[in-house]
Short mmCIF file of C-alpha atoms and ligand atoms in Angstrom, two decimals:
data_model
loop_
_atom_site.label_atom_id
_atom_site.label_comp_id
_atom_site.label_asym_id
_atom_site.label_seq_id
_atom_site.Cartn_x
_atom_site.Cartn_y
_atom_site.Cartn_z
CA UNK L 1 0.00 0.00 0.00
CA UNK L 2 0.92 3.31 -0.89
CA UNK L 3 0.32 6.99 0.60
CA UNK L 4 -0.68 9.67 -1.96
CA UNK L 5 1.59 12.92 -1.91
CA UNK L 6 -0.27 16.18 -1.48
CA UNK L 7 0.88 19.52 -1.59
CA UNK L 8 2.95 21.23 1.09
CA UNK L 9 0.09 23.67 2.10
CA UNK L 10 -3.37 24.67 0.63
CA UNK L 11 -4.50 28.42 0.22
CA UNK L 12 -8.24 30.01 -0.31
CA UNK L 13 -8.59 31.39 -4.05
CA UNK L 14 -11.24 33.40 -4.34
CA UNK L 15 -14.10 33.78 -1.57
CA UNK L 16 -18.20 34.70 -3.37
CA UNK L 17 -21.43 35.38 -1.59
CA UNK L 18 -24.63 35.61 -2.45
CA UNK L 19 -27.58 37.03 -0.57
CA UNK L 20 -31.38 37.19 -1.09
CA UNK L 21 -33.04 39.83 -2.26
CA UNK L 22 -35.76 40.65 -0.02
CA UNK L 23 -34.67 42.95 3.00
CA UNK L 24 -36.53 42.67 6.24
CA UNK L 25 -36.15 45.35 9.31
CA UNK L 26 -36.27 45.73 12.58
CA UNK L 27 -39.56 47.65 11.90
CA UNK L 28 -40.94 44.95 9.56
CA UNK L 29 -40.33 42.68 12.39
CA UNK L 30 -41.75 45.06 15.50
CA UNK L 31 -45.09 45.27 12.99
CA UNK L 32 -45.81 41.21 13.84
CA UNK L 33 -44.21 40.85 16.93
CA UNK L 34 -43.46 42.05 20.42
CA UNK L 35 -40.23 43.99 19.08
CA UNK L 36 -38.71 47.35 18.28
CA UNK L 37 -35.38 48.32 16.44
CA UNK L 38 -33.78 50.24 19.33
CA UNK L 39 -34.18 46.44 21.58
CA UNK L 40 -32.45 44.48 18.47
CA UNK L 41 -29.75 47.35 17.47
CA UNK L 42 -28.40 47.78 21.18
CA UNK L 43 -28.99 44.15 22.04
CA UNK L 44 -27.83 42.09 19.23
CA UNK L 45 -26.41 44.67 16.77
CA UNK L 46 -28.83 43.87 13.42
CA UNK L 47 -30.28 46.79 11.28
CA UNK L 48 -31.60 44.54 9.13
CA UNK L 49 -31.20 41.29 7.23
CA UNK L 50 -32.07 39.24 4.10
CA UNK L 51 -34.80 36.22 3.61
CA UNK L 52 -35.30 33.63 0.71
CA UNK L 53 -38.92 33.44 -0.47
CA UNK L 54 -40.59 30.09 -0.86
CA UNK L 55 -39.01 30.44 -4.54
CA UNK L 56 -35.56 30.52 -3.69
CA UNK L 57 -33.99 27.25 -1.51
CA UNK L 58 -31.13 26.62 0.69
CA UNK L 59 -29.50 24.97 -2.83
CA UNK L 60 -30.05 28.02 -4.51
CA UNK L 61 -28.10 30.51 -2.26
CA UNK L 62 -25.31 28.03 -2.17
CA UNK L 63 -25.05 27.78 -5.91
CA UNK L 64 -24.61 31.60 -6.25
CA UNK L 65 -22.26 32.02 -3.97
CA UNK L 66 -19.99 28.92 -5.28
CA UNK L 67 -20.29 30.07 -8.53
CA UNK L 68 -19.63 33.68 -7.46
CA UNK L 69 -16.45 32.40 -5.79
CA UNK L 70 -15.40 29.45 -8.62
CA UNK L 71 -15.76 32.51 -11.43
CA UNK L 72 -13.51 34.93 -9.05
CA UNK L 73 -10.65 31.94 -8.25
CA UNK L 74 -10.02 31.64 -12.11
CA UNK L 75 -10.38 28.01 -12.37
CA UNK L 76 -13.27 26.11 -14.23
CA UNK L 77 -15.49 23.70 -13.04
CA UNK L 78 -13.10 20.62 -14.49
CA UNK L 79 -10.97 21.50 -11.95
CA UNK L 80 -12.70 21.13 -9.08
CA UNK L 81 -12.77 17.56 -7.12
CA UNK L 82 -14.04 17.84 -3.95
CA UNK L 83 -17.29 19.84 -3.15
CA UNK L 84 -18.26 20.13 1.14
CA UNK L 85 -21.33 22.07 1.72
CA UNK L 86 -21.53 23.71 5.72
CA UNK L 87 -25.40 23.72 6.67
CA UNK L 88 -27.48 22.93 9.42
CA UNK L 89 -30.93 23.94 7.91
CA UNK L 90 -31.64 21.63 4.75
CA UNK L 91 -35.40 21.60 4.24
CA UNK L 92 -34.54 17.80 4.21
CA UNK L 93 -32.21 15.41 5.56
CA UNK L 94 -31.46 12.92 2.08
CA UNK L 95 -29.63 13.60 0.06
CA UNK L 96 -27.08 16.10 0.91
CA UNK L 97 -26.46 19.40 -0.30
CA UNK L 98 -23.00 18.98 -1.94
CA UNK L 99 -23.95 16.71 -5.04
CA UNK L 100 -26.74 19.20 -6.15
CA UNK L 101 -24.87 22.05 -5.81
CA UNK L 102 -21.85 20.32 -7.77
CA UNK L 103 -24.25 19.56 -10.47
CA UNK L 104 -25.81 22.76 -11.10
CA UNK L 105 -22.19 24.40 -11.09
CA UNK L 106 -21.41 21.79 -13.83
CA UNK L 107 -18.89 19.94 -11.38
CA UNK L 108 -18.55 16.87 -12.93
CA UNK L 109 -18.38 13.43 -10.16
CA UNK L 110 -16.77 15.17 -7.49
CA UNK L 111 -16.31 14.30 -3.95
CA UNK L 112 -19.18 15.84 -2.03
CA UNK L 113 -20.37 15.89 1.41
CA UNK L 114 -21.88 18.15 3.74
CA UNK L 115 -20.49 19.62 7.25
CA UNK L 116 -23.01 19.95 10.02
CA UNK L 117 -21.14 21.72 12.64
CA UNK L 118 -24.24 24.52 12.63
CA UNK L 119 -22.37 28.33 12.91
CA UNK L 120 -19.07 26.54 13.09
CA UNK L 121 -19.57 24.32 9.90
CA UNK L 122 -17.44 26.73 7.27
CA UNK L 123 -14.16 26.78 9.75
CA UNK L 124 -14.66 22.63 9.68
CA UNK L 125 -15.25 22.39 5.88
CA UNK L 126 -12.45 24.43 5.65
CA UNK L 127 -9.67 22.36 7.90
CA UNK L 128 -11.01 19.73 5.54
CA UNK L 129 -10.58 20.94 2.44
CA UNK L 130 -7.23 21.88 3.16
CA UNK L 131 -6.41 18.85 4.57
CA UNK L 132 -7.66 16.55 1.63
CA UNK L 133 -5.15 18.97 -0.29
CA UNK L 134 -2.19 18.29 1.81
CA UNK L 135 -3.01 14.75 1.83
CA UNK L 136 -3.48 14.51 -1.79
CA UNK L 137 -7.13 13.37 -1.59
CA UNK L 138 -8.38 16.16 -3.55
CA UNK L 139 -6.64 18.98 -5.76
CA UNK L 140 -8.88 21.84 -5.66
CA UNK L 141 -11.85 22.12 -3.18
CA UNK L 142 -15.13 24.16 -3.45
CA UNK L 143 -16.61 24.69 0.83
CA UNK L 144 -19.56 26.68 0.39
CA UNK L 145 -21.46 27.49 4.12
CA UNK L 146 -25.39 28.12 2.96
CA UNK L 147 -28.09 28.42 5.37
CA UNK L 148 -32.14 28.97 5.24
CA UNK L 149 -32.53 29.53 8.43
CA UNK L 150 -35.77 31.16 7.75
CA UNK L 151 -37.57 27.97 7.06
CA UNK L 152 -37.16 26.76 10.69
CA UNK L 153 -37.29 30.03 12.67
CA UNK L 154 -40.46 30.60 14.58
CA UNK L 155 -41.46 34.09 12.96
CA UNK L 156 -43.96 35.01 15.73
CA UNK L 157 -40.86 34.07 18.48
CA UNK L 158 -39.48 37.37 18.72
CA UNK L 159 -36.32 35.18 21.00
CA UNK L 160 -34.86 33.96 17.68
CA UNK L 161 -36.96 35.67 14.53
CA UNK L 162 -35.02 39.01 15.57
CA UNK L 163 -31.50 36.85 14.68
CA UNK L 164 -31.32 34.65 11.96
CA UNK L 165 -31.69 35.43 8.75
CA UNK L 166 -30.74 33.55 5.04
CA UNK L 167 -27.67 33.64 3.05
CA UNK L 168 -24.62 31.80 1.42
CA UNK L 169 -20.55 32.69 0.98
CA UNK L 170 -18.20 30.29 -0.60
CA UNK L 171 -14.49 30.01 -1.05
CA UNK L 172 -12.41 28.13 -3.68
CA UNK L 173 -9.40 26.27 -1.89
CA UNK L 174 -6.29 24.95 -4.00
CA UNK L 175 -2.69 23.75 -3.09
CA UNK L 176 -0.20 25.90 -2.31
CA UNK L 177 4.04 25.94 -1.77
CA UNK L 178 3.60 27.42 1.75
CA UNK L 179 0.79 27.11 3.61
CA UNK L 180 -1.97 29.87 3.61
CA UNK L 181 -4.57 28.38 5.62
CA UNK L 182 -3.09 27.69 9.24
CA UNK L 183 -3.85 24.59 11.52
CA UNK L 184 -7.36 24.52 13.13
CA UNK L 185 -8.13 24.89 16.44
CA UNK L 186 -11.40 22.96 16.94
CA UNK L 187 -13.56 21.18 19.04
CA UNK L 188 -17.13 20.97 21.19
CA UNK L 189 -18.83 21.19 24.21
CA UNK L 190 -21.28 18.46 24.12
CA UNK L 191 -22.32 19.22 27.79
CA UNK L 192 -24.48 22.46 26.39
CA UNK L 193 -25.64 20.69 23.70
CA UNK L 194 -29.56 21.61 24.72
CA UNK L 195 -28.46 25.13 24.49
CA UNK L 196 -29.83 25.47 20.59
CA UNK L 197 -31.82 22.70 19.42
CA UNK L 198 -34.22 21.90 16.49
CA UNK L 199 -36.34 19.23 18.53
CA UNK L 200 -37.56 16.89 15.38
CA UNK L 201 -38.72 17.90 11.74
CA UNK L 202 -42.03 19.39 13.20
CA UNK L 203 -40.31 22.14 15.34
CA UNK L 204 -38.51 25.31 14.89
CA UNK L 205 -35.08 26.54 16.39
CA UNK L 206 -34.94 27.33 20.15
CA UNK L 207 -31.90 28.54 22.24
CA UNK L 208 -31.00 29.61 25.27
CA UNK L 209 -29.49 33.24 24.69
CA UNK L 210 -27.81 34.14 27.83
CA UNK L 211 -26.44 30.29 27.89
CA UNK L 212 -24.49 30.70 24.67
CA UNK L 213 -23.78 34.42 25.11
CA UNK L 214 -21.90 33.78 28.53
CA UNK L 215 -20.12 30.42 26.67
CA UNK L 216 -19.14 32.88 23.49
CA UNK L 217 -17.54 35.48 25.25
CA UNK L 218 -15.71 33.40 28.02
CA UNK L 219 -14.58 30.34 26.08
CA UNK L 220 -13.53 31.22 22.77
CA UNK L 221 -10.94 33.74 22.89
CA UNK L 222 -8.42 31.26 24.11
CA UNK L 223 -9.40 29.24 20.67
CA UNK L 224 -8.75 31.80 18.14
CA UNK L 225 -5.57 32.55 20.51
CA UNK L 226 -4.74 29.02 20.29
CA UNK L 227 -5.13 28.71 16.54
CA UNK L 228 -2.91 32.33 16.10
CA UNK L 229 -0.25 30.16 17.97
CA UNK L 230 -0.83 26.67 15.69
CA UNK L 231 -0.57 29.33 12.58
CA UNK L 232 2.93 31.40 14.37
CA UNK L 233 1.31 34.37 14.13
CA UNK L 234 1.20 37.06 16.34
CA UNK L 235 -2.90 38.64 16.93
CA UNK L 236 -0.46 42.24 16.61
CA UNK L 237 0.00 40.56 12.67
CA UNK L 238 -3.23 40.14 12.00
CA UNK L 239 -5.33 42.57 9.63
CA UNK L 240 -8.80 41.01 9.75
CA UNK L 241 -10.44 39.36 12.66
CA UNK L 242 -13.76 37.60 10.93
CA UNK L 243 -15.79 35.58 13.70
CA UNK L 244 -19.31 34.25 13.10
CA UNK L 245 -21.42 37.02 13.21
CA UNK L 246 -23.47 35.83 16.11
CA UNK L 247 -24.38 38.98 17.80
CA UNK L 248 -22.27 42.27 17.24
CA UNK L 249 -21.96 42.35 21.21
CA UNK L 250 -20.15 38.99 21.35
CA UNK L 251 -18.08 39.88 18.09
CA UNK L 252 -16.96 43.00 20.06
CA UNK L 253 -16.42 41.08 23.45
CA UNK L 254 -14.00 38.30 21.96
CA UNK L 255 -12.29 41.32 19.76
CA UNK L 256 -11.24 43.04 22.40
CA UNK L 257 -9.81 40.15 24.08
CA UNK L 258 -7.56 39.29 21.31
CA UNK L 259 -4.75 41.76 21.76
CA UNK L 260 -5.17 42.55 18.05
CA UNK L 261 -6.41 46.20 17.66
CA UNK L 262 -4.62 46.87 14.21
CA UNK L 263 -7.16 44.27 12.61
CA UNK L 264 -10.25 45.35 11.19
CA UNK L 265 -13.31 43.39 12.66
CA UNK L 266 -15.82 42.15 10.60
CA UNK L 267 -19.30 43.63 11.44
CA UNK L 268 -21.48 42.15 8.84
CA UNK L 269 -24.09 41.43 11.18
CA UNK L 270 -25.29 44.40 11.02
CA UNK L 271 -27.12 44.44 7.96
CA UNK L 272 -27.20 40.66 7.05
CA UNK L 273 -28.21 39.04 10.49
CA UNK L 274 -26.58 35.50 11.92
CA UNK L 275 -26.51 33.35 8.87
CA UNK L 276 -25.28 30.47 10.79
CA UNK L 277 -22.25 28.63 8.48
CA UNK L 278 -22.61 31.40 6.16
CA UNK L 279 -21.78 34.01 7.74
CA UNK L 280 -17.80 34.26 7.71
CA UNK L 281 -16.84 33.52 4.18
CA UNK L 282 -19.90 35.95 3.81
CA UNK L 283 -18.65 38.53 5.41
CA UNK L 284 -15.28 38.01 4.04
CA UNK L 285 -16.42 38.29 1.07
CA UNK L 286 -17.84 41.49 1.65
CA UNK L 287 -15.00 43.24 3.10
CA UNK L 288 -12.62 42.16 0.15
CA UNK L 289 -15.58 44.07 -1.93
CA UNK L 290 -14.89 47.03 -0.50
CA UNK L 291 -11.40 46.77 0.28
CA UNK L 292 -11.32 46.66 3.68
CA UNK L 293 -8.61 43.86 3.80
CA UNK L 294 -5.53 43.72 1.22
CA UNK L 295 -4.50 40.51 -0.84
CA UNK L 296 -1.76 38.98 1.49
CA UNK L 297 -3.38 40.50 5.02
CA UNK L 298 -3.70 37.39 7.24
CA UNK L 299 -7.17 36.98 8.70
CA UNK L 300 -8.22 35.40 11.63
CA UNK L 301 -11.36 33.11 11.56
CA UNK L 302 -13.45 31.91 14.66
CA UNK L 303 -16.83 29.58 13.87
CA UNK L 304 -19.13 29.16 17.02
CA UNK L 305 -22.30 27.75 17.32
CA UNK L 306 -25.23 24.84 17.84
CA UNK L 307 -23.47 21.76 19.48
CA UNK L 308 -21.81 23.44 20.77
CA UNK L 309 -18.74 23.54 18.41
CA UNK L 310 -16.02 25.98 17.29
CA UNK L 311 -13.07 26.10 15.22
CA UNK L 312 -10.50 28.82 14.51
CA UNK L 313 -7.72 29.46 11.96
CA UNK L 314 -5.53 31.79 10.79
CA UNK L 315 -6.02 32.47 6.64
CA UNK L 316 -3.96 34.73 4.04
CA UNK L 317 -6.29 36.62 1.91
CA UNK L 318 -6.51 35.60 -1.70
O1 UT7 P 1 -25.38 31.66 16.16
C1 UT7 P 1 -25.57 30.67 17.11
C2 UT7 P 1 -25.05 31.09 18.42
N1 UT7 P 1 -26.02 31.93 19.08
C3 UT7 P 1 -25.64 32.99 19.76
O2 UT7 P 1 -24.46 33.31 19.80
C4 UT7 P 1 -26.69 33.77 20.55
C5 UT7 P 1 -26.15 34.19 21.88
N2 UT7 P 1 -27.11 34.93 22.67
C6 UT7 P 1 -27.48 36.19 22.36
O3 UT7 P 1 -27.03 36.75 21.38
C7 UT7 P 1 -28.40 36.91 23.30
O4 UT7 P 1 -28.53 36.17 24.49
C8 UT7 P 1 -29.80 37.19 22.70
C9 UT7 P 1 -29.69 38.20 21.60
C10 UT7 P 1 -30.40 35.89 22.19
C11 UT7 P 1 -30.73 37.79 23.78
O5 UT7 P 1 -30.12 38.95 24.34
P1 UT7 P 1 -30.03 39.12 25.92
O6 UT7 P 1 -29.35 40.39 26.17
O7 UT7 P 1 -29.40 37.88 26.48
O8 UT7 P 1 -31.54 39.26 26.33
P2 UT7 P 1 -32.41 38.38 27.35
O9 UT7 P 1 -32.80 37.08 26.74
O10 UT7 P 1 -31.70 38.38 28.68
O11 UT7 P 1 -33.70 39.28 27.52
C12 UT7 P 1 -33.64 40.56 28.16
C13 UT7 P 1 -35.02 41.18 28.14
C14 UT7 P 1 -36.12 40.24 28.67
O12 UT7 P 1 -37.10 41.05 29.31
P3 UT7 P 1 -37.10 41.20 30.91
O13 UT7 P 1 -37.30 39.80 31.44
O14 UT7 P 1 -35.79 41.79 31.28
O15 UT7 P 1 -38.27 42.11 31.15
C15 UT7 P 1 -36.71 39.65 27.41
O16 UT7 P 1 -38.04 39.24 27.59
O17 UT7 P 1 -35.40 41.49 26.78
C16 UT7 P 1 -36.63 40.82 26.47
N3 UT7 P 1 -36.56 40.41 25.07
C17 UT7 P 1 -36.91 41.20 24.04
N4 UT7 P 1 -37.40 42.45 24.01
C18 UT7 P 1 -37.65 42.98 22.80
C19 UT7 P 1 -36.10 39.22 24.57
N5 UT7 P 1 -36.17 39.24 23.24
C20 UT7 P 1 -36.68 40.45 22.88
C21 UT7 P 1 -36.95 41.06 21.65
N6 UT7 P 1 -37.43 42.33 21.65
N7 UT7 P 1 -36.73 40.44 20.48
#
């Protein structure tokens, strides 16, 4: 038996995300439920966010964004071989996200499989892909991180329909001479695992804020320390800090713990709500958009969320 040879380290390509196009406010919201924008602004930091009609599915946003991000990495769908979809909100458990979306992008046969590791899930898919590079299981990798949360949200619960919102960001990941994703810092706390829960195929998301909240901005700074450390990078290096935007109080609360006020924070929140695995390679996407972070800057990424799990890495921006 032989070992395959990979290459010595796998970077990101391109990053692409897509959102959908209806807008929803904190005054939409306060007309249908107990609710008002000055509560959800100081509390949890959202203006707004997007939602997918009945028209538009989970599959949908992730295709847009992966082809968004496959158009902007300069390679063609023949090159891609491994597809891993992060989601935790399929309408449907069978079959998995990653085929279909590899067939509508015209990916032809590759390796596809999905990542439930709920907010976390696009730091995991991530680690993987760039693992499967390294160990020469796949050449070029296509993680996309898609959620609809909308289509298990409670809409008359103003404890979670304030939140969560829809959306999709992908990045293309390909081997590199030095590495330009870093090691992963990962792992779970089964213990709170009640703390956000979909019960069975009949219910609709439920979590205990304060639980989470008090876990998010006690517990994870030491991660995203840790993985700075895996990566040898100093937080004073770092030019982006890109968390899952969770709520832009925890985002701030773990920030300021980092020792890294050079790097600019990713706030995307604010107008695109807590799209779950979507969210970071969202955001990043935005802030290459508008130029907020530089080709080369390294960026720090911290995924957090139902499990509980987390993972953290350092990244070099394509
Ligand atoms: O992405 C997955 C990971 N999830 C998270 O990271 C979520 C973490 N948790 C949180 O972000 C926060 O705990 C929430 C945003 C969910 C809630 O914020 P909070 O500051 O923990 O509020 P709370 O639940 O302690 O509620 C404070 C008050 C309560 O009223 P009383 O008892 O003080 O009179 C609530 O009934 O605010 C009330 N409240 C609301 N008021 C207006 C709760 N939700 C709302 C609302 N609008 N939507």
């Amino acid at each position: 038996m032989r070992l395959s040879q990979g290459a010595p380290g796998a970077r990101v390509l391109a990053f692409g995300g897509y959102q959908p196009a209806e807008v929803v406010t904190n005054h939409d919201l306060a007309a249908r439920i107990d609710t008002n924008d000055e509560w959800i602004q100081s509390r949890v930091g959202i203006k707004e966010r997007r939602v997918a009609g009945p028209q538009e599915s989970e599959i949908d946003l992730a295709v847009q964004a992966g082809g968004k991000a496959l158009a902007a990495s300069g390679l063609s769908a023949d090159d891609i071989d491994l597809v891993i979809v992060a989601t935790c909100t399929l309408e449907a458990q069978i079959p998995n996200a990653a085929g279909r979306v590899a067939h509508r992008l015209g990916i032809e046969a590759p390796g596809a499989f999905d990542v439930n590791a709920a907010c976390a899930g696009f730091c995991y898919g991530l680690s993987a892909a760039s693992d499967a590079i390294r160990a020469g299981s796949a050449t070029n990798v296509l993680v996309v991180g898609s959620e609809k949360l909308s289509q298990w949200v409670d809409w008359d619960d103003r404890a979670t329909a304030v939140i969560f919102a829809d959306g999709a960001g992908a990045a293309v990941v390909g081997p590199s001479e030095v590495p330009r994703v870093g090691p992963v810092a990962w792992g779970s706390a089964g213990d709170k695992a009640e703390a956000i829960t979909i019960k069975d195929r009949r219910s609709f998301l439920q979590q205990e804020g304060q639980t989470v909240f008090r876990w998010a901005t006690t517990a994870l700074h030491p991660v995203a320390l840790l993985a700075c450390e895996r990566a040898g990078v100093d937080p004073a290096e770092l030019g982006a800090f890109v968390p899952h935007q969770a709520n832009l109080r925890i985002v701030e609360a773990i920030a300021r713990k980092l020792g890294a006020d050079q790097a600019v924070i990713a706030r995307d929140i604010v107008l695109s709500g807590n799209t779950s695995a979507a969210s970071i390679p969202l955001a990043l996407s935005r802030m290459i958009e508008r130029g907020e972070v530089a080709s080369g800057d390294l960026a720090l990424l911290l995924g957090f969320g139902a499990g509980l799990t987390y993972a953290s890495q350092v990244i070099e921006i394509p």
